[in-house]
Amino acid sequence: MEIKNLRKIEGTGRTKAYFSVSWPGKFTINDCSLVEGNDGGYFVGMPQKSYTKDGNKKYSYVVWIDDKSMLEKIRKAATEAYGGEAELEDDDIPF
């Protein structure tokens, strides 16, 4: 697994970077996000698309990963590529 095209986001928002995660020769997921949680740690946001339903803006995941251990591996790799601390408890991952 490789983290590619990490783009840091400047400003005060909680989203700190966008990146791609790649399994060379297999597949790549683009537009993942590294988001700062309430406790100062990071979690990974999977790509989403927005739509309007009954006048309200809604979001739907383009990619969903149920395996928490896989999400943790992605989070650690993205956090290290970002240059931050890689320690976060599984209970702090909001998926």
mmCIF file of N, CA, C and O in Angstrom:
data_model
loop_
_atom_site.group_PDB
_atom_site.id
_atom_site.type_symbol
_atom_site.label_atom_id
_atom_site.label_comp_id
_atom_site.label_asym_id
_atom_site.label_seq_id
_atom_site.Cartn_x
_atom_site.Cartn_y
_atom_site.Cartn_z
ATOM 1 N N MET A 1 0.847 -1.173 0.000
ATOM 2 C CA MET A 1 0.000 0.000 0.000
ATOM 3 C C MET A 1 0.891 1.234 0.000
ATOM 4 O O MET A 1 1.896 1.274 0.715
ATOM 5 N N GLU A 2 0.492 2.242 -0.797
ATOM 6 C CA GLU A 2 1.240 3.489 -0.869
ATOM 7 C C GLU A 2 0.290 4.679 -0.782
ATOM 8 O O GLU A 2 -0.816 4.642 -1.323
ATOM 9 N N ILE A 3 0.736 5.717 -0.109
ATOM 10 C CA ILE A 3 0.017 6.986 -0.093
ATOM 11 C C ILE A 3 0.631 7.837 -1.199
ATOM 12 O O ILE A 3 1.850 8.014 -1.240
ATOM 13 N N LYS A 4 -0.208 8.342 -2.098
ATOM 14 C CA LYS A 4 0.278 9.125 -3.229
ATOM 15 C C LYS A 4 -0.449 10.458 -3.291
ATOM 16 O O LYS A 4 -1.577 10.588 -2.798
ATOM 17 N N ASN A 5 0.195 11.415 -3.933
ATOM 18 C CA ASN A 5 -0.422 12.717 -4.241
ATOM 19 C C ASN A 5 -1.007 13.411 -3.021
ATOM 20 O O ASN A 5 -2.087 13.993 -3.095
ATOM 21 N N LEU A 6 -0.318 13.336 -1.883
ATOM 22 C CA LEU A 6 -0.813 13.989 -0.671
ATOM 23 C C LEU A 6 -0.733 15.508 -0.850
ATOM 24 O O LEU A 6 0.327 16.038 -1.184
ATOM 25 N N ARG A 7 -1.860 16.178 -0.713
ATOM 26 C CA ARG A 7 -1.940 17.627 -0.859
ATOM 27 C C ARG A 7 -2.419 18.224 0.456
ATOM 28 O O ARG A 7 -3.575 18.028 0.848
ATOM 29 N N LYS A 8 -1.523 18.927 1.144
ATOM 30 C CA LYS A 8 -1.883 19.547 2.420
ATOM 31 C C LYS A 8 -2.827 20.716 2.180
ATOM 32 O O LYS A 8 -2.700 21.436 1.193
ATOM 33 N N ILE A 9 -3.775 20.894 3.099
ATOM 34 C CA ILE A 9 -4.752 21.973 3.032
ATOM 35 C C ILE A 9 -4.383 23.003 4.086
ATOM 36 O O ILE A 9 -4.291 22.684 5.270
ATOM 37 N N GLU A 10 -4.160 24.220 3.652
ATOM 38 C CA GLU A 10 -3.844 25.310 4.573
ATOM 39 C C GLU A 10 -5.138 25.884 5.138
ATOM 40 O O GLU A 10 -6.173 25.864 4.481
ATOM 41 N N GLY A 11 -5.084 26.403 6.329
ATOM 42 C CA GLY A 11 -6.247 27.025 6.940
ATOM 43 C C GLY A 11 -6.574 26.413 8.279
ATOM 44 O O GLY A 11 -5.828 25.596 8.818
ATOM 45 N N THR A 12 -7.722 26.783 8.804
ATOM 46 C CA THR A 12 -8.105 26.374 10.147
ATOM 47 C C THR A 12 -9.137 25.254 10.170
ATOM 48 O O THR A 12 -9.593 24.864 11.228
ATOM 49 N N GLY A 13 -9.516 24.738 9.016
ATOM 50 C CA GLY A 13 -10.504 23.667 8.965
ATOM 51 C C GLY A 13 -9.945 22.357 9.496
ATOM 52 O O GLY A 13 -8.746 22.197 9.723
ATOM 53 N N ARG A 14 -10.825 21.391 9.666
ATOM 54 C CA ARG A 14 -10.426 20.095 10.207
ATOM 55 C C ARG A 14 -9.803 19.184 9.155
ATOM 56 O O ARG A 14 -9.043 18.283 9.490
ATOM 57 N N THR A 15 -10.123 19.388 7.867
ATOM 58 C CA THR A 15 -9.494 18.601 6.812
ATOM 59 C C THR A 15 -8.079 19.110 6.621
ATOM 60 O O THR A 15 -7.860 20.281 6.325
ATOM 61 N N LYS A 16 -7.100 18.233 6.802
ATOM 62 C CA LYS A 16 -5.696 18.622 6.756
ATOM 63 C C LYS A 16 -5.027 18.265 5.435
ATOM 64 O O LYS A 16 -4.037 18.881 5.056
ATOM 65 N N ALA A 17 -5.542 17.239 4.721
ATOM 66 C CA ALA A 17 -4.927 16.840 3.461
ATOM 67 C C ALA A 17 -5.882 15.961 2.662
ATOM 68 O O ALA A 17 -6.775 15.320 3.230
ATOM 69 N N TYR A 18 -5.662 15.937 1.361
ATOM 70 C CA TYR A 18 -6.308 14.982 0.459
ATOM 71 C C TYR A 18 -5.209 14.111 -0.119
ATOM 72 O O TYR A 18 -4.084 14.562 -0.323
ATOM 73 N N PHE A 19 -5.519 12.841 -0.398
ATOM 74 C CA PHE A 19 -4.508 11.929 -0.898
ATOM 75 C C PHE A 19 -5.165 10.768 -1.635
ATOM 76 O O PHE A 19 -6.388 10.584 -1.587
ATOM 77 N N SER A 20 -4.322 10.005 -2.314
ATOM 78 C CA SER A 20 -4.742 8.752 -2.943
ATOM 79 C C SER A 20 -4.055 7.622 -2.199
ATOM 80 O O SER A 20 -2.930 7.777 -1.725
ATOM 81 N N VAL A 21 -4.734 6.503 -2.084
ATOM 82 C CA VAL A 21 -4.115 5.311 -1.505
ATOM 83 C C VAL A 21 -4.119 4.252 -2.601
ATOM 84 O O VAL A 21 -5.125 4.035 -3.265
ATOM 85 N N SER A 22 -2.946 3.652 -2.808
ATOM 86 C CA SER A 22 -2.772 2.747 -3.932
ATOM 87 C C SER A 22 -2.227 1.403 -3.477
ATOM 88 O O SER A 22 -1.344 1.339 -2.618
ATOM 89 N N TRP A 23 -2.752 0.356 -4.064
ATOM 90 C CA TRP A 23 -2.210 -0.984 -3.961
ATOM 91 C C TRP A 23 -1.683 -1.269 -5.355
ATOM 92 O O TRP A 23 -2.458 -1.631 -6.244
ATOM 93 N N PRO A 24 -0.365 -1.030 -5.576
ATOM 94 C CA PRO A 24 0.199 -1.100 -6.923
ATOM 95 C C PRO A 24 -0.165 -2.394 -7.655
ATOM 96 O O PRO A 24 -0.109 -3.482 -7.088
ATOM 97 N N GLY A 25 -0.583 -2.209 -8.897
ATOM 98 C CA GLY A 25 -0.973 -3.343 -9.726
ATOM 99 C C GLY A 25 -2.366 -3.866 -9.438
ATOM 100 O O GLY A 25 -2.813 -4.812 -10.084
ATOM 101 N N LYS A 26 -3.067 -3.266 -8.447
ATOM 102 C CA LYS A 26 -4.400 -3.754 -8.087
ATOM 103 C C LYS A 26 -5.441 -2.659 -8.246
ATOM 104 O O LYS A 26 -6.288 -2.737 -9.117
ATOM 105 N N PHE A 27 -5.404 -1.643 -7.374
ATOM 106 C CA PHE A 27 -6.340 -0.535 -7.491
ATOM 107 C C PHE A 27 -5.870 0.665 -6.696
ATOM 108 O O PHE A 27 -4.986 0.568 -5.858
ATOM 109 N N THR A 28 -6.495 1.821 -6.972
ATOM 110 C CA THR A 28 -6.191 3.080 -6.301
ATOM 111 C C THR A 28 -7.497 3.742 -5.915
ATOM 112 O O THR A 28 -8.459 3.715 -6.682
ATOM 113 N N ILE A 29 -7.526 4.332 -4.735
ATOM 114 C CA ILE A 29 -8.674 5.131 -4.298
ATOM 115 C C ILE A 29 -8.213 6.574 -4.223
ATOM 116 O O ILE A 29 -7.285 6.896 -3.474
ATOM 117 N N ASN A 30 -8.823 7.444 -5.027
ATOM 118 C CA ASN A 30 -8.488 8.869 -5.055
ATOM 119 C C ASN A 30 -9.409 9.658 -4.141
ATOM 120 O O ASN A 30 -10.501 9.208 -3.801
ATOM 121 N N ASP A 31 -8.973 10.852 -3.774
ATOM 122 C CA ASP A 31 -9.775 11.818 -3.021
ATOM 123 C C ASP A 31 -10.133 11.378 -1.608
ATOM 124 O O ASP A 31 -11.201 11.723 -1.092
ATOM 125 N N CYS A 32 -9.245 10.624 -0.962
ATOM 126 C CA CYS A 32 -9.401 10.345 0.469
ATOM 127 C C CYS A 32 -8.979 11.615 1.213
ATOM 128 O O CYS A 32 -8.255 12.449 0.679
ATOM 129 N N SER A 33 -9.436 11.759 2.442
ATOM 130 C CA SER A 33 -9.050 12.933 3.222
ATOM 131 C C SER A 33 -8.507 12.515 4.579
ATOM 132 O O SER A 33 -8.901 11.498 5.137
ATOM 133 N N LEU A 34 -7.582 13.329 5.066
ATOM 134 C CA LEU A 34 -7.050 13.160 6.413
ATOM 135 C C LEU A 34 -7.658 14.280 7.240
ATOM 136 O O LEU A 34 -7.462 15.459 6.945
ATOM 137 N N VAL A 35 -8.436 13.909 8.251
ATOM 138 C CA VAL A 35 -9.229 14.864 9.016
ATOM 139 C C VAL A 35 -8.800 14.819 10.469
ATOM 140 O O VAL A 35 -8.588 13.746 11.038
ATOM 141 N N GLU A 36 -8.676 16.004 11.072
ATOM 142 C CA GLU A 36 -8.336 16.096 12.488
ATOM 143 C C GLU A 36 -9.583 15.859 13.326
ATOM 144 O O GLU A 36 -10.608 16.505 13.144
ATOM 145 N N GLY A 37 -9.498 14.903 14.253
ATOM 146 C CA GLY A 37 -10.619 14.583 15.130
ATOM 147 C C GLY A 37 -10.700 15.534 16.307
ATOM 148 O O GLY A 37 -9.853 16.410 16.501
ATOM 149 N N ASN A 38 -11.725 15.366 17.114
ATOM 150 C CA ASN A 38 -11.942 16.221 18.286
ATOM 151 C C ASN A 38 -10.808 16.148 19.299
ATOM 152 O O ASN A 38 -10.558 17.103 20.017
ATOM 153 N N ASP A 39 -10.126 14.989 19.352
ATOM 154 C CA ASP A 39 -9.046 14.807 20.329
ATOM 155 C C ASP A 39 -7.684 15.221 19.773
ATOM 156 O O ASP A 39 -6.669 15.031 20.434
ATOM 157 N N GLY A 40 -7.641 15.770 18.564
ATOM 158 C CA GLY A 40 -6.379 16.179 17.959
ATOM 159 C C GLY A 40 -5.722 15.105 17.123
ATOM 160 O O GLY A 40 -4.769 15.376 16.401
ATOM 161 N N GLY A 41 -6.210 13.863 17.197
ATOM 162 C CA GLY A 41 -5.704 12.790 16.342
ATOM 163 C C GLY A 41 -6.321 12.896 14.956
ATOM 164 O O GLY A 41 -7.115 13.797 14.685
ATOM 165 N N TYR A 42 -5.970 11.984 14.079
ATOM 166 C CA TYR A 42 -6.468 12.009 12.710
ATOM 167 C C TYR A 42 -7.313 10.786 12.402
ATOM 168 O O TYR A 42 -7.113 9.718 12.971
ATOM 169 N N PHE A 43 -8.236 10.944 11.450
ATOM 170 C CA PHE A 43 -8.943 9.812 10.875
ATOM 171 C C PHE A 43 -9.039 10.019 9.377
ATOM 172 O O PHE A 43 -8.819 11.112 8.866
ATOM 173 N N VAL A 44 -9.329 8.933 8.652
ATOM 174 C CA VAL A 44 -9.411 8.969 7.201
ATOM 175 C C VAL A 44 -10.864 9.086 6.781
ATOM 176 O O VAL A 44 -11.717 8.344 7.265
ATOM 177 N N GLY A 45 -11.127 10.022 5.873
ATOM 178 C CA GLY A 45 -12.440 10.145 5.258
ATOM 179 C C GLY A 45 -12.380 9.560 3.857
ATOM 180 O O GLY A 45 -11.475 9.869 3.085
ATOM 181 N N MET A 46 -13.292 8.679 3.550
ATOM 182 C CA MET A 46 -13.347 8.090 2.216
ATOM 183 C C MET A 46 -14.039 9.060 1.251
ATOM 184 O O MET A 46 -14.803 9.928 1.684
ATOM 185 N N PRO A 47 -13.788 8.925 -0.047
ATOM 186 C CA PRO A 47 -14.389 9.835 -1.023
ATOM 187 C C PRO A 47 -15.917 9.822 -0.947
ATOM 188 O O PRO A 47 -16.518 8.770 -0.736
ATOM 189 N N GLN A 48 -16.508 11.002 -1.124
ATOM 190 C CA GLN A 48 -17.962 11.155 -1.067
ATOM 191 C C GLN A 48 -18.445 11.972 -2.262
ATOM 192 O O GLN A 48 -17.676 12.715 -2.859
ATOM 193 N N LYS A 49 -19.712 11.828 -2.570
ATOM 194 C CA LYS A 49 -20.340 12.714 -3.539
ATOM 195 C C LYS A 49 -21.548 13.342 -2.851
ATOM 196 O O LYS A 49 -22.110 12.784 -1.910
ATOM 197 N N SER A 50 -21.905 14.527 -3.293
ATOM 198 C CA SER A 50 -23.052 15.203 -2.683
ATOM 199 C C SER A 50 -24.222 15.206 -3.666
ATOM 200 O O SER A 50 -24.037 15.118 -4.874
ATOM 201 N N TYR A 51 -25.415 15.273 -3.100
ATOM 202 C CA TYR A 51 -26.627 15.365 -3.896
ATOM 203 C C TYR A 51 -27.671 16.100 -3.070
ATOM 204 O O TYR A 51 -27.527 16.270 -1.864
ATOM 205 N N THR A 52 -28.718 16.556 -3.736
ATOM 206 C CA THR A 52 -29.793 17.260 -3.045
ATOM 207 C C THR A 52 -31.041 16.391 -3.057
ATOM 208 O O THR A 52 -31.430 15.865 -4.102
ATOM 209 N N LYS A 53 -31.637 16.251 -1.883
ATOM 210 C CA LYS A 53 -32.876 15.480 -1.754
ATOM 211 C C LYS A 53 -33.831 16.294 -0.904
ATOM 212 O O LYS A 53 -33.492 16.696 0.214
ATOM 213 N N ASP A 54 -34.999 16.573 -1.433
ATOM 214 C CA ASP A 54 -36.014 17.365 -0.733
ATOM 215 C C ASP A 54 -35.457 18.706 -0.269
ATOM 216 O O ASP A 54 -35.763 19.181 0.828
ATOM 217 N N GLY A 55 -34.589 19.298 -1.101
ATOM 218 C CA GLY A 55 -34.021 20.605 -0.779
ATOM 219 C C GLY A 55 -32.863 20.578 0.212
ATOM 220 O O GLY A 55 -32.340 21.620 0.572
ATOM 221 N N ASN A 56 -32.468 19.400 0.662
ATOM 222 C CA ASN A 56 -31.369 19.270 1.632
ATOM 223 C C ASN A 56 -30.156 18.631 0.974
ATOM 224 O O ASN A 56 -30.286 17.670 0.219
ATOM 225 N N LYS A 57 -28.987 19.163 1.270
ATOM 226 C CA LYS A 57 -27.754 18.592 0.745
ATOM 227 C C LYS A 57 -27.403 17.342 1.537
ATOM 228 O O LYS A 57 -27.366 17.351 2.759
ATOM 229 N N LYS A 58 -27.179 16.251 0.832
ATOM 230 C CA LYS A 58 -26.836 14.962 1.433
ATOM 231 C C LYS A 58 -25.513 14.489 0.855
ATOM 232 O O LYS A 58 -25.077 14.958 -0.190
ATOM 233 N N TYR A 59 -24.899 13.515 1.526
ATOM 234 C CA TYR A 59 -23.639 12.957 1.075
ATOM 235 C C TYR A 59 -23.730 11.444 1.031
ATOM 236 O O TYR A 59 -24.402 10.824 1.854
ATOM 237 N N SER A 60 -23.044 10.870 0.064
ATOM 238 C CA SER A 60 -23.008 9.428 -0.109
ATOM 239 C C SER A 60 -21.559 9.012 -0.359
ATOM 240 O O SER A 60 -20.851 9.658 -1.137
ATOM 241 N N TYR A 61 -21.104 7.949 0.304
ATOM 242 C CA TYR A 61 -19.735 7.477 0.105
ATOM 243 C C TYR A 61 -19.604 6.824 -1.263
ATOM 244 O O TYR A 61 -20.453 6.038 -1.671
ATOM 245 N N VAL A 62 -18.511 7.134 -1.954
ATOM 246 C CA VAL A 62 -18.183 6.498 -3.225
ATOM 247 C C VAL A 62 -17.498 5.165 -2.945
ATOM 248 O O VAL A 62 -17.715 4.187 -3.626
ATOM 249 N N VAL A 63 -16.672 5.149 -1.900
ATOM 250 C CA VAL A 63 -15.957 3.953 -1.456
ATOM 251 C C VAL A 63 -16.203 3.805 0.034
ATOM 252 O O VAL A 63 -16.137 4.780 0.777
ATOM 253 N N TRP A 64 -16.484 2.596 0.460
ATOM 254 C CA TRP A 64 -16.667 2.335 1.884
ATOM 255 C C TRP A 64 -15.833 1.127 2.264
ATOM 256 O O TRP A 64 -15.899 0.092 1.608
ATOM 257 N N ILE A 65 -15.035 1.249 3.322
ATOM 258 C CA ILE A 65 -14.214 0.145 3.818
ATOM 259 C C ILE A 65 -14.722 -0.220 5.204
ATOM 260 O O ILE A 65 -14.648 0.585 6.127
ATOM 261 N N ASP A 66 -15.253 -1.430 5.339
ATOM 262 C CA ASP A 66 -15.773 -1.896 6.627
ATOM 263 C C ASP A 66 -14.677 -2.386 7.572
ATOM 264 O O ASP A 66 -14.866 -2.385 8.782
ATOM 265 N N ASP A 67 -13.571 -2.814 7.025
ATOM 266 C CA ASP A 67 -12.501 -3.417 7.809
ATOM 267 C C ASP A 67 -11.724 -2.343 8.576
ATOM 268 O O ASP A 67 -10.942 -1.591 7.995
ATOM 269 N N LYS A 68 -11.941 -2.262 9.899
ATOM 270 C CA LYS A 68 -11.276 -1.241 10.716
ATOM 271 C C LYS A 68 -9.766 -1.374 10.703
ATOM 272 O O LYS A 68 -9.053 -0.372 10.760
ATOM 273 N N SER A 69 -9.251 -2.594 10.616
ATOM 274 C CA SER A 69 -7.796 -2.755 10.587
ATOM 275 C C SER A 69 -7.222 -2.183 9.290
ATOM 276 O O SER A 69 -6.126 -1.605 9.293
ATOM 277 N N MET A 70 -7.948 -2.294 8.182
ATOM 278 C CA MET A 70 -7.496 -1.701 6.921
ATOM 279 C C MET A 70 -7.543 -0.182 7.008
ATOM 280 O O MET A 70 -6.609 0.509 6.574
ATOM 281 N N LEU A 71 -8.607 0.363 7.575
ATOM 282 C CA LEU A 71 -8.689 1.815 7.763
ATOM 283 C C LEU A 71 -7.562 2.319 8.647
ATOM 284 O O LEU A 71 -6.996 3.377 8.401
ATOM 285 N N GLU A 72 -7.218 1.553 9.664
ATOM 286 C CA GLU A 72 -6.133 1.947 10.564
ATOM 287 C C GLU A 72 -4.800 1.962 9.824
ATOM 288 O O GLU A 72 -3.983 2.866 10.020
ATOM 289 N N LYS A 73 -4.553 0.979 8.961
ATOM 290 C CA LYS A 73 -3.323 0.958 8.170
ATOM 291 C C LYS A 73 -3.259 2.177 7.252
ATOM 292 O O LYS A 73 -2.201 2.811 7.119
ATOM 293 N N ILE A 74 -4.363 2.510 6.621
ATOM 294 C CA ILE A 74 -4.414 3.677 5.738
ATOM 295 C C ILE A 74 -4.183 4.945 6.552
ATOM 296 O O ILE A 74 -3.420 5.832 6.156
ATOM 297 N N ARG A 75 -4.834 5.045 7.722
ATOM 298 C CA ARG A 75 -4.689 6.221 8.570
ATOM 299 C C ARG A 75 -3.243 6.419 9.010
ATOM 300 O O ARG A 75 -2.699 7.519 8.941
ATOM 301 N N LYS A 76 -2.599 5.344 9.447
ATOM 302 C CA LYS A 76 -1.202 5.445 9.888
ATOM 303 C C LYS A 76 -0.298 5.892 8.746
ATOM 304 O O LYS A 76 0.545 6.770 8.920
ATOM 305 N N ALA A 77 -0.487 5.285 7.571
ATOM 306 C CA ALA A 77 0.351 5.637 6.428
ATOM 307 C C ALA A 77 0.116 7.084 5.998
ATOM 308 O O ALA A 77 1.069 7.816 5.705
ATOM 309 N N ALA A 78 -1.132 7.520 5.970
ATOM 310 C CA ALA A 78 -1.436 8.897 5.576
ATOM 311 C C ALA A 78 -0.925 9.897 6.603
ATOM 312 O O ALA A 78 -0.392 10.950 6.243
ATOM 313 N N THR A 79 -1.064 9.573 7.880
ATOM 314 C CA THR A 79 -0.585 10.460 8.938
ATOM 315 C C THR A 79 0.931 10.600 8.865
ATOM 316 O O THR A 79 1.467 11.702 8.995
ATOM 317 N N GLU A 80 1.620 9.503 8.648
ATOM 318 C CA GLU A 80 3.074 9.563 8.513
ATOM 319 C C GLU A 80 3.477 10.365 7.276
ATOM 320 O O GLU A 80 4.414 11.154 7.331
ATOM 321 N N ALA A 81 2.776 10.184 6.156
ATOM 322 C CA ALA A 81 3.070 10.954 4.942
ATOM 323 C C ALA A 81 2.795 12.442 5.166
ATOM 324 O O ALA A 81 3.503 13.295 4.638
ATOM 325 N N TYR A 82 1.792 12.740 5.973
ATOM 326 C CA TYR A 82 1.454 14.134 6.294
ATOM 327 C C TYR A 82 2.503 14.762 7.202
ATOM 328 O O TYR A 82 2.735 15.961 7.170
ATOM 329 N N GLY A 83 3.133 13.929 8.022
ATOM 330 C CA GLY A 83 4.165 14.425 8.932
ATOM 331 C C GLY A 83 3.671 14.594 10.347
ATOM 332 O O GLY A 83 4.266 15.300 11.140
ATOM 333 N N GLY A 84 2.590 13.918 10.691
ATOM 334 C CA GLY A 84 2.021 14.042 12.029
ATOM 335 C C GLY A 84 2.181 12.782 12.843
ATOM 336 O O GLY A 84 2.767 11.806 12.399
ATOM 337 N N GLU A 85 1.643 12.819 14.023
ATOM 338 C CA GLU A 85 1.667 11.693 14.951
ATOM 339 C C GLU A 85 0.711 10.618 14.443
ATOM 340 O O GLU A 85 -0.384 10.901 13.998
ATOM 341 N N ALA A 86 1.102 9.356 14.550
ATOM 342 C CA ALA A 86 0.315 8.260 14.006
ATOM 343 C C ALA A 86 -0.467 7.491 15.065
ATOM 344 O O ALA A 86 -1.030 6.461 14.775
ATOM 345 N N GLU A 87 -0.519 7.954 16.284
ATOM 346 C CA GLU A 87 -1.196 7.211 17.342
ATOM 347 C C GLU A 87 -2.643 7.670 17.499
ATOM 348 O O GLU A 87 -2.918 8.837 17.695
ATOM 349 N N LEU A 88 -3.573 6.742 17.390
ATOM 350 C CA LEU A 88 -4.997 7.010 17.588
ATOM 351 C C LEU A 88 -5.656 5.685 17.929
ATOM 352 O O LEU A 88 -5.362 4.670 17.316
ATOM 353 N N GLU A 89 -6.509 5.699 18.898
ATOM 354 C CA GLU A 89 -7.195 4.478 19.300
ATOM 355 C C GLU A 89 -8.290 4.137 18.307
ATOM 356 O O GLU A 89 -8.911 5.012 17.720
ATOM 357 N N ASP A 90 -8.573 2.831 18.120
ATOM 358 C CA ASP A 90 -9.636 2.394 17.212
ATOM 359 C C ASP A 90 -10.976 3.024 17.539
ATOM 360 O O ASP A 90 -11.769 3.323 16.660
ATOM 361 N N ASP A 91 -11.266 3.243 18.825
ATOM 362 C CA ASP A 91 -12.548 3.812 19.225
ATOM 363 C C ASP A 91 -12.717 5.237 18.735
ATOM 364 O O ASP A 91 -13.827 5.746 18.670
ATOM 365 N N ASP A 92 -11.615 5.934 18.380
ATOM 366 C CA ASP A 92 -11.686 7.303 17.907
ATOM 367 C C ASP A 92 -11.936 7.401 16.414
ATOM 368 O O ASP A 92 -12.143 8.478 15.893
ATOM 369 N N ILE A 93 -11.907 6.262 15.707
ATOM 370 C CA ILE A 93 -12.181 6.280 14.276
ATOM 371 C C ILE A 93 -13.703 6.282 14.109
ATOM 372 O O ILE A 93 -14.382 5.394 14.604
ATOM 373 N N PRO A 94 -14.241 7.296 13.417
ATOM 374 C CA PRO A 94 -15.693 7.455 13.387
ATOM 375 C C PRO A 94 -16.431 6.587 12.398
ATOM 376 O O PRO A 94 -17.527 6.939 11.982
ATOM 377 N N PHE A 95 -15.900 5.441 11.992
ATOM 378 C CA PHE A 95 -16.613 4.571 11.055
ATOM 379 C C PHE A 95 -17.095 3.345 11.776
ATOM 380 O O PHE A 95 -16.428 2.765 12.535
#
